[in-house]
Amino acid sequence: MAIEISGLTKIFARVNGDGREVFRDFSLTLGAGKVAALLGPSGCGKSTLLRLIAGIEKLSAGSVVVPAKRIGMAFQEPRLLPWRSVADNLRLAAPGLSDAALDASLAAFELDGRGGDFPGQLSLGLARRVALARAFAVEPDLLLLDEPFASLDLALHRRLRALLAQRIAARGMTVLIATHDLDDALLLADEVIFLGGAPAQVKQRLELDMPREQRDENLTKLRTLAPFYPSSEGEGGGKSGSS
Amino acid sequence: MAIEISGLTKIFARVNGDGREVFRDFSLTLGAGKVAALLGPSGCGKSTLLRLIAGIEKLSAGSVVVPAKRIGMAFQEPRLLPWRSVADNLRLAAPGLSDAALDASLAAFELDGRGGDFPGQLSLGLARRVALARAFAVEPDLLLLDEPFASLDLALHRRLRALLAQRIAARGMTVLIATHDLDDALLLADEVIFLGGAPAQVKQRLELDMPREQRDENLTKLRTLAPFYPSSEGEGGGKSGSS
Amino acid sequence: ASAAEKIRLATQATGTFGWELAVARAYGLDKAAGLELETTELATTEAGKIALVGGGADIILSDWLWVARERGLGQPLLFFPHSTGLGAVMAKEPAKFSSAADLVGKKLGVAGGPLDKSWLLLQAWGLKQGVDLKSQANIVYGAPALLAEKLAQGELDAALEFWTFCARLETKGFGRAVDLIDVEKDLGAKSPVIVTGYVFTPAFAARQGPALARFFTMMKQAKKLIAEDDAAFAKIAGMTGLPDAAGQAIVRRYYRAGVPTDALDSEVADAAALYKVLAKIGGPQLVGGATELDQALFYRAP
Amino acid sequence: MIRLFSLGLFLLAWQFGAMTLGPHHLPAPAQVAATFADEWRSGDMPLNLGLTLMRVLAGFTLAMIAGSALGLALGRKPALDRLLDPWLVIALNTPALVVIILAYVWGGLNEISALAAIALNKFPNAVVTLREGARALDPALDEMAEVFAFSRWRRWRDVLLPQLAPYFAAAARGGLALVWKIVLVVELLGRPNGVGFKMGMAFQLFDLPLLLAYALPFVALMVVAETFVLRPAERSANWWRRHGD
Amino acid sequence: MIRLFSLGLFLLAWQFGAMTLGPHHLPAPAQVAATFADEWRSGDMPLNLGLTLMRVLAGFTLAMIAGSALGLALGRKPALDRLLDPWLVIALNTPALVVIILAYVWGGLNEISALAAIALNKFPNAVVTLREGARALDPALDEMAEVFAFSRWRRWRDVLLPQLAPYFAAAARGGLALVWKIVLVVELLGRPNGVGFKMGMAFQLFDLPLLLAYALPFVALMVVAETFVLRPAERSANWWRRHGD
Ligand SMILES: Nc1ncnc2c1ncn2[C@@H]1O[C@H](COP(=O)(O)OP(=O)(O)OP(=O)(O)O)[C@@H](O)[C@H]1O
Ligand SMILES: Nc1ncnc2c1ncn2[C@@H]1O[C@H](COP(=O)(O)OP(=O)(O)OP(=O)(O)O)[C@@H](O)[C@H]1O
Ligand SMILES: [Mg+2]
Ligand SMILES: [Mg+2]
């Protein structure tokens, strides 16, 4: 069962009265059990799309059909309950979580010994990892990740990306990842969707057939598939890439 | 006048009673008018160090001497006043800001037309740009940036990095940037400080003499100066770099 | 014999009604009369009115002016005399305030507010002497207890008080400057006029006529005991709120003076005479539309 | 407008209640209105209502300003809070009657004692509410204001006040009602005028229409103030909360 | 302990005040204590205090539960709020005297009317405070709970309650004090027992020591409850706020 977005229009109200139209007559289908990555300039509507799919944003027109499923989501900010410990934040989202599973989950996201901390005692990177652990802890059928690896050092970023690839392989789930990192998309996604414009449109779609385990070695080659998207590779800073 | 940190100890209290020691007998001197970049694994203490320098975190022992200066800071989260418009958030921090300067400031961070929005109406990337614009709007002598370019698409990241380099060149200020992106450090800093361990220590210091305007072309060469730090360049995903 | 008939009473905790009931019980008068008295003690007199209107009590103690007013408003209550006790203007040096002219420009406390009947009588008395006390004296309204205290503190020159407070003030060395009994006479009453009485609904009277008669007789006996029998008074001396015998004696003297002695007809005539005076001063606010006393308010046993 | 409809419903319910319960248990709206008109024409109503309103305003302003200031101080300085909290609890729980009597006994039966009694009764409530507000302040925004060296005034107006607004709203709404109720008792016990004085008289006569005629104008005033002042002000102040959808 | 010191200071101030003003203006602590002991021995104090406490508890519980529920509903459903707000303003500003009289007149002079009057007086205050709390709820956390399909109970206990805690604290602290004050008036106007009844008598006799002897035990009780129950509970519930430094 796939996610079907058709004729979607989303207009946000503004103080001065006229609205901001983020989507107009936008349609998109995502296959069940597939991993899709969303890329696009800051403010184009990635988070809004995830929120619409999660059912926490009202649509102005059109329809978003998401088969009733167990959803795991990592918001763009951690969104932990500040008055509950890290362990309790996980347990609240996944009531069935055994103590062993909890410890394993914390360990996987390199949060050992942090179960008793309160969110206010975490660095942003730690808090975001807790939010990731929570999204996985519910054993979701649909996983929505909004910039999952931001605020992490690169080494950690890579380890967690590998972890995600592993888990996707181990357990079929539909995954939607909004990210600014082309590598994340190339290494994880079955399909990369490049958004752009206002209202947002699908600028490009890229299908990736290569088995995920082979992609690491072929990353440089994969990057050439999206020459229009600036990659961090080698081409230097300042001047390049006016989106 | 430089920033002098000597014998700094910082212990955070925890629920179970024993503290978490983030710094123990930590010393560091940063030259006046210099740009320093702080790198280190997530949770090692970068933000805490910036907060100590900004004077909003109490020390447990030691001393942090910061010459009385006008401070501009971009926190790791946007920290805007949700009940004030974007324009008012800037004006409140920089009361002397003329309307023209305000518009120019918004335009520089690609926030045109966003002056009337409230923070709750912005995407995270937009909000973080507002926070950056605010830090610059006060015309600081000391600029503290905590992951300034996170949550931005790469193209925008580069344009803003170039903008920062420009502004540093135009106007002498002491700048301290916490980042996870080695390129940011290599392209902007006079000195790169690699933190690590718990309690945190300076693992490496790297002085960069190359004039900033020549660094873009030489980025690949510069990266070789920090072979121990994983760079996004070409070496592939998953396996590499256990910090 | 059939079970004792039940009458529900609401009394004010510190009032004389309570004393009388206590004596009646102590001497078994209630049993003798075949009555079962269910008393609810309340903290204020107004609470009694709530009790009666809300159906929580059969008999309360109130004044006939209020009953007259209620009748005017369509609530046909009935009244039976209880006491003639009235207050007085009290002062440290009573002799200095014996005429209305003496009160001009003075700070005069008035307990019970602008519609209190003692105050209306005092005004009428003043007007007869050509003094409008309401405008010519410096009037301070307030709760009686508070005014008594203020008089004692010296903040007031004189205070028109209820008789229970007059008694307490006397124990502190204050004296009666103007006695309301004299005022009543001055205004045309032949003898002390009824002030308070038992108030009840006609429905209750119709239902419990015989019991009511026995109740009134019983109360009369109790009053007599308190007034004349020292042993009886000793039983309720503690309820006066005064610790020493001297003070209690003063209260008892006031109490005795308030026991009604006249026949009902002459009481009614005096009341009617005073009503005209009160109606003129109090206005429709006090009496409603009527200018003549509705004499049917006085209950007469069938 | 929905508020008008709601008010109409209230009047209807009242009228219906009066018809079922009888005028002696609940006077009908028309009867109360007639009594009000009489009192207004006689000049009693404007005078007493005016005096009471002035006392309410003065007492409220005094208590809110002093109470908020102390409440904020206690919420932000735990040491001060520990020191003064027992006094606060005592002040909060001392019955109005006691406060009013003591005020009158100490200060004399005059306007100043009355105002002091009013303010003293409301004061601890404002303290308690604003203290909770101050405790719930977001330290992150405080830090931001600190770093950017906000002036005291801007810190107060732009950082603290918006966070405290709901607490102020609660303290003010509940507080205005409380002050009004206290003013009534204060007037009942020792003032020669005002709505409370008049209601005391009405109560002595057990005159329900008169009682309601004096009790309701203030209520009506508050409904009007709520509709035309408080609500619209809150709506615009809270625009940012609605997140624009 | 600082609280003990503060209480000692209070007693000292009281004693000093009594000495300066004289026992007629302010009875000394020892005198009040003696009166209290007398009343306790006679059995009057335990009886009346007990009854009053029960009324306070019952009225408070009733009003807090109903008031919070309605307050939350109004804060989260603007349409309902617009419909019921005028009624709320009316309920909030109707003088206690009027509510109490009407309750007694309609329901008779009994315990149920008394409780209804108590609850009705406090109810709108709880509504107003909790409504502000509900309006200030963070929608981001609500969304999170929605996505993770929190059960109603967990959403309430773990997401909403902690956000509402300061509003509950304010409503409870101010509310307990308010209920106690209303109970006094309710007892004064129509109960044959309780502290309010006794204080009414003491006032009629202008017996200040007796008045204070009945007024203060509840105050003392609240100081004890604050020290040993409320404060420690709040301290541990608010650990997360202190951000561990
Ligand atoms: N609640 C809201 N009210 C008004 N406008 C909103 C709201 N939420 C988002 N927007 C606007 O909708 C547009 C898309 O926002 P969205 O958060 O989806 O962007 P994004 O692609 O996730 O950006 P980023 O990469 O910066 O996170 C932006 O212009 C934003 O300002
Ligand atoms: N208020 C606090 N109370 C307790 N512990 C804290 C607090 N703030 C930070 N810490 C702890 O101090 C350590 C350093 O935190 P800091 O925020 O400085 O890390 P960081 O280097 O900025 O990490 P990141 O890259 O994830 O932002 C972390 O272990 C964190 O959990
Ligand atoms: Mg986003
Ligand atoms: Mg950090």
CSV table of N, CA and C in Angstrom, one decimal, chain A residues 88-183:
chain,number,residue,atom,x,y,z
A,88,ASP,N,12.3,7.5,29.8
A,88,ASP,CA,10.9,7.7,29.8
A,88,ASP,C,10.4,8.2,28.5
A,89,ASN,N,11.1,9.1,27.9
A,89,ASN,CA,10.7,9.6,26.6
A,89,ASN,C,10.5,8.5,25.6
A,90,LEU,N,11.5,7.5,25.6
A,90,LEU,CA,11.4,6.4,24.7
A,90,LEU,C,10.2,5.5,25.1
A,91,ARG,N,10.1,5.2,26.4
A,91,ARG,CA,9.1,4.3,26.9
A,91,ARG,C,7.7,4.8,26.6
A,92,LEU,N,7.5,6.1,26.7
A,92,LEU,CA,6.2,6.7,26.4
A,92,LEU,C,5.8,6.5,25.0
A,93,ALA,N,6.7,6.6,24.1
A,93,ALA,CA,6.4,6.4,22.7
A,93,ALA,C,6.2,5.0,22.3
A,94,ALA,N,7.0,4.1,23.0
A,94,ALA,CA,6.9,2.7,22.7
A,94,ALA,C,6.6,1.9,24.0
A,95,PRO,N,5.4,1.9,24.5
A,95,PRO,CA,5.1,1.3,25.8
A,95,PRO,C,5.5,-0.1,26.0
A,96,GLY,N,5.6,-0.9,24.9
A,96,GLY,CA,6.0,-2.3,25.0
A,96,GLY,C,7.5,-2.5,25.2
A,97,LEU,N,8.3,-1.5,25.1
A,97,LEU,CA,9.7,-1.6,25.1
A,97,LEU,C,10.2,-2.3,26.4
A,98,SER,N,11.0,-3.4,26.2
A,98,SER,CA,11.5,-4.0,27.4
A,98,SER,C,12.8,-3.2,27.8
A,99,ASP,N,13.2,-3.5,29.1
A,99,ASP,CA,14.4,-2.8,29.6
A,99,ASP,C,15.6,-3.1,28.7
A,100,ALA,N,15.7,-4.3,28.3
A,100,ALA,CA,16.9,-4.7,27.5
A,100,ALA,C,16.8,-4.0,26.1
A,101,ALA,N,15.6,-4.0,25.6
A,101,ALA,CA,15.5,-3.3,24.3
A,101,ALA,C,15.8,-1.9,24.4
A,102,LEU,N,15.4,-1.3,25.5
A,102,LEU,CA,15.7,0.1,25.7
A,102,LEU,C,17.2,0.4,25.8
A,103,ASP,N,17.9,-0.4,26.5
A,103,ASP,CA,19.3,-0.3,26.6
A,103,ASP,C,20.0,-0.5,25.3
A,104,ALA,N,19.5,-1.5,24.5
A,104,ALA,CA,20.1,-1.7,23.2
A,104,ALA,C,19.8,-0.6,22.3
A,105,SER,N,18.7,0.0,22.4
A,105,SER,CA,18.3,1.1,21.5
A,105,SER,C,19.2,2.3,21.9
A,106,LEU,N,19.4,2.6,23.1
A,106,LEU,CA,20.3,3.7,23.5
A,106,LEU,C,21.7,3.5,23.0
A,107,ALA,N,22.1,2.2,23.2
A,107,ALA,CA,23.5,1.9,22.8
A,107,ALA,C,23.7,2.1,21.3
A,108,ALA,N,22.7,1.7,20.5
A,108,ALA,CA,22.8,1.8,19.1
A,108,ALA,C,23.0,3.2,18.6
A,109,PHE,N,22.4,4.1,19.4
A,109,PHE,CA,22.5,5.6,19.0
A,109,PHE,C,23.6,6.3,19.9
A,110,GLU,N,24.5,5.4,20.5
A,110,GLU,CA,25.6,6.0,21.2
A,110,GLU,C,25.1,6.9,22.4
A,111,LEU,N,24.1,6.4,23.1
A,111,LEU,CA,23.6,7.2,24.2
A,111,LEU,C,23.7,6.4,25.5
A,112,ASP,N,24.7,5.5,25.6
A,112,ASP,CA,24.9,4.7,26.8
A,112,ASP,C,25.0,5.6,28.0
A,113,GLY,N,24.3,5.2,29.0
A,113,GLY,CA,24.4,6.0,30.3
A,113,GLY,C,23.6,7.3,30.3
A,114,ARG,N,22.8,7.5,29.2
A,114,ARG,CA,22.1,8.8,29.2
A,114,ARG,C,20.6,8.6,29.5
A,115,GLY,N,20.2,7.3,29.8
A,115,GLY,CA,18.8,7.1,30.0
A,115,GLY,C,18.2,7.9,31.1
A,116,GLY,N,19.0,8.2,32.2
A,116,GLY,CA,18.4,9.0,33.3
A,116,GLY,C,18.5,10.5,33.1
A,117,ASP,N,19.2,11.0,32.1
A,117,ASP,CA,19.3,12.4,31.9
A,117,ASP,C,17.9,13.0,31.4
A,118,PHE,N,17.7,14.2,31.8
A,118,PHE,CA,16.6,15.0,31.2
A,118,PHE,C,17.0,15.7,30.0
A,119,PRO,N,16.0,15.9,29.1
A,119,PRO,CA,16.4,16.5,27.8
A,119,PRO,C,17.2,17.9,28.0
A,120,GLY,N,16.8,18.6,29.0
A,120,GLY,CA,17.5,19.9,29.2
A,120,GLY,C,19.0,19.7,29.5
A,121,GLN,N,19.4,18.5,29.8
A,121,GLN,CA,20.8,18.2,30.1
A,121,GLN,C,21.6,17.6,28.9
A,122,LEU,N,21.0,17.6,27.8
A,122,LEU,CA,21.6,17.0,26.6
A,122,LEU,C,22.1,18.1,25.7
A,123,SER,N,23.2,17.8,25.0
A,123,SER,CA,23.6,18.7,23.9
A,123,SER,C,22.6,18.4,22.7
A,124,LEU,N,22.5,19.3,21.8
A,124,LEU,CA,21.6,19.2,20.7
A,124,LEU,C,21.8,17.9,20.0
A,125,GLY,N,23.0,17.5,19.7
A,125,GLY,CA,23.3,16.3,19.0
A,125,GLY,C,22.8,15.1,19.7
A,126,LEU,N,23.0,15.1,21.1
A,126,LEU,CA,22.5,14.0,21.9
A,126,LEU,C,21.0,13.9,21.8
A,127,ALA,N,20.3,15.1,22.0
A,127,ALA,CA,18.9,15.1,22.0
A,127,ALA,C,18.3,14.6,20.7
A,128,ARG,N,19.0,15.0,19.5
A,128,ARG,CA,18.5,14.5,18.3
A,128,ARG,C,18.7,13.0,18.1
A,129,ARG,N,19.7,12.5,18.7
A,129,ARG,CA,19.9,11.0,18.7
A,129,ARG,C,18.8,10.3,19.5
A,130,VAL,N,18.4,10.9,20.6
A,130,VAL,CA,17.3,10.4,21.4
A,130,VAL,C,16.0,10.4,20.5
A,131,ALA,N,15.8,11.5,19.8
A,131,ALA,CA,14.6,11.5,19.0
A,131,ALA,C,14.7,10.5,17.9
A,132,LEU,N,15.8,10.2,17.3
A,132,LEU,CA,16.0,9.1,16.3
A,132,LEU,C,15.7,7.8,17.0
A,133,ALA,N,16.3,7.6,18.1
A,133,ALA,CA,16.1,6.3,18.8
A,133,ALA,C,14.6,6.1,19.1
A,134,ARG,N,13.9,7.1,19.4
A,134,ARG,CA,12.5,7.0,19.7
A,134,ARG,C,11.7,6.6,18.5
A,135,ALA,N,12.1,7.3,17.3
A,135,ALA,CA,11.4,6.9,16.1
A,135,ALA,C,11.5,5.5,15.7
A,136,PHE,N,12.7,4.9,16.0
A,136,PHE,CA,12.9,3.5,15.7
A,136,PHE,C,12.3,2.6,16.8
A,137,ALA,N,12.2,3.1,18.0
A,137,ALA,CA,11.8,2.2,19.1
A,137,ALA,C,10.3,1.8,18.9
A,138,VAL,N,9.5,2.5,18.2
A,138,VAL,CA,8.1,2.1,18.0
A,138,VAL,C,8.0,1.1,16.9
A,139,GLU,N,9.1,0.6,16.4
A,139,GLU,CA,9.0,-0.4,15.3
A,139,GLU,C,8.0,0.0,14.2
A,140,PRO,N,8.3,1.1,13.5
A,140,PRO,CA,7.3,1.7,12.7
A,140,PRO,C,7.2,0.9,11.3
A,141,ASP,N,6.0,1.1,10.7
A,141,ASP,CA,5.8,0.7,9.3
A,141,ASP,C,6.2,1.8,8.4
A,142,LEU,N,5.9,3.0,8.9
A,142,LEU,CA,6.2,4.2,8.1
A,142,LEU,C,7.2,5.1,9.0
A,143,LEU,N,8.4,5.3,8.4
A,143,LEU,CA,9.3,6.1,9.2
A,143,LEU,C,9.6,7.4,8.5
A,144,LEU,N,9.3,8.5,9.2
A,144,LEU,CA,9.5,9.9,8.7
A,144,LEU,C,10.7,10.5,9.4
A,145,LEU,N,11.7,10.8,8.6
A,145,LEU,CA,12.9,11.4,9.3
A,145,LEU,C,13.2,12.8,8.7
A,146,ASP,N,13.2,13.8,9.5
A,146,ASP,CA,13.4,15.2,9.0
A,146,ASP,C,14.9,15.6,9.4
A,147,GLU,N,15.7,15.5,8.4
A,147,GLU,CA,17.2,15.8,8.6
A,147,GLU,C,17.7,15.0,9.8
A,148,PRO,N,17.7,13.7,9.6
A,148,PRO,CA,18.1,12.8,10.8
A,148,PRO,C,19.5,13.0,11.3
A,149,PHE,N,20.4,13.4,10.4
A,149,PHE,CA,21.8,13.4,10.8
A,149,PHE,C,22.4,14.8,11.0
A,150,ALA,N,21.5,15.8,11.1
A,150,ALA,CA,22.1,17.1,11.3
A,150,ALA,C,22.6,17.2,12.8
A,151,SER,N,23.5,18.2,13.0
A,151,SER,CA,24.1,18.4,14.4
A,151,SER,C,24.9,17.2,14.9
A,152,LEU,N,25.3,16.3,14.0
A,152,LEU,CA,26.2,15.3,14.4
A,152,LEU,C,27.5,15.4,13.8
A,153,ASP,N,28.6,15.0,14.4
A,153,ASP,CA,29.9,15.0,13.8
A,153,ASP,C,29.9,14.0,12.6
A,154,LEU,N,30.7,14.2,11.7
A,154,LEU,CA,30.7,13.4,10.5
A,154,LEU,C,30.9,11.9,10.7
A,155,ALA,N,31.7,11.6,11.6
A,155,ALA,CA,32.0,10.2,11.9
A,155,ALA,C,30.7,9.5,12.4
A,156,LEU,N,30.1,10.2,13.4
A,156,LEU,CA,28.9,9.7,13.9
A,156,LEU,C,27.8,9.6,12.9
A,157,HIS,N,27.7,10.7,12.1
A,157,HIS,CA,26.7,10.7,11.0
A,157,HIS,C,26.9,9.5,10.2
A,158,ARG,N,28.1,9.1,9.8
A,158,ARG,CA,28.2,7.9,9.0
A,158,ARG,C,27.9,6.6,9.7
A,159,ARG,N,28.2,6.5,10.9
A,159,ARG,CA,27.9,5.3,11.7
A,159,ARG,C,26.4,5.1,11.7
A,160,LEU,N,25.7,6.3,12.0
A,160,LEU,CA,24.2,6.2,12.1
A,160,LEU,C,23.6,5.9,10.8
A,161,ARG,N,24.2,6.5,9.7
A,161,ARG,CA,23.6,6.2,8.4
A,161,ARG,C,23.7,4.7,8.1
A,162,ALA,N,24.9,4.1,8.4
A,162,ALA,CA,25.0,2.7,8.2
A,162,ALA,C,24.0,1.9,9.0
A,163,LEU,N,23.8,2.4,10.2
A,163,LEU,CA,22.8,1.7,11.1
A,163,LEU,C,21.4,1.7,10.4
A,164,LEU,N,21.1,2.9,9.9
A,164,LEU,CA,19.8,3.0,9.3
A,164,LEU,C,19.7,2.1,8.1
A,165,ALA,N,20.7,2.0,7.3
A,165,ALA,CA,20.7,1.1,6.1
A,165,ALA,C,20.5,-0.3,6.5
A,166,GLN,N,21.2,-0.7,7.6
A,166,GLN,CA,21.1,-2.0,8.2
A,166,GLN,C,19.6,-2.3,8.6
A,167,ARG,N,19.0,-1.4,9.3
A,167,ARG,CA,17.7,-1.6,9.8
A,167,ARG,C,16.7,-1.7,8.7
A,168,ILE,N,16.9,-0.9,7.7
A,168,ILE,CA,16.0,-0.9,6.5
A,168,ILE,C,16.0,-2.3,5.9
A,169,ALA,N,17.3,-2.8,5.8
A,169,ALA,CA,17.5,-4.1,5.2
A,169,ALA,C,16.8,-5.2,6.0
A,170,ALA,N,16.9,-5.1,7.3
A,170,ALA,CA,16.5,-6.1,8.2
A,170,ALA,C,14.9,-6.2,8.3
A,171,ARG,N,14.3,-5.1,8.0
A,171,ARG,CA,12.9,-5.0,8.3
A,171,ARG,C,12.2,-4.0,7.3
A,172,GLY,N,11.4,-4.6,6.5
A,172,GLY,CA,10.8,-3.7,5.5
A,172,GLY,C,9.9,-2.6,6.0
A,173,MET,N,10.3,-1.4,5.7
A,173,MET,CA,9.4,-0.3,6.1
A,173,MET,C,9.4,0.8,5.0
A,174,THR,N,8.4,1.5,5.0
A,174,THR,CA,8.4,2.7,4.1
A,174,THR,C,9.1,3.8,4.8
A,175,VAL,N,10.1,4.4,4.2
A,175,VAL,CA,10.9,5.5,4.8
A,175,VAL,C,10.9,6.7,3.9
A,176,LEU,N,10.7,7.8,4.6
A,176,LEU,CA,10.8,9.1,3.9
A,176,LEU,C,11.8,10.0,4.7
A,177,ILE,N,12.9,10.4,4.0
A,177,ILE,CA,13.9,11.1,4.7
A,177,ILE,C,14.1,12.5,4.0
A,178,ALA,N,13.9,13.6,4.8
A,178,ALA,CA,14.2,14.9,4.3
A,178,ALA,C,15.6,15.2,4.7
A,179,THR,N,16.4,15.6,3.8
A,179,THR,CA,17.8,15.9,4.1
A,179,THR,C,18.4,16.9,3.2
A,180,HIS,N,19.5,17.5,3.6
A,180,HIS,CA,20.2,18.5,2.8
A,180,HIS,C,21.5,17.8,2.2
A,181,ASP,N,21.7,16.5,2.6
A,181,ASP,CA,23.0,15.9,2.3
A,181,ASP,C,22.7,14.9,1.1
A,182,LEU,N,23.3,15.2,0.0
A,182,LEU,CA,23.1,14.3,-1.2
A,182,LEU,C,23.5,12.9,-0.9
A,183,ASP,N,24.6,12.8,-0.2
A,183,ASP,CA,25.2,11.4,0.1
A,183,ASP,C,24.1,10.6,0.9
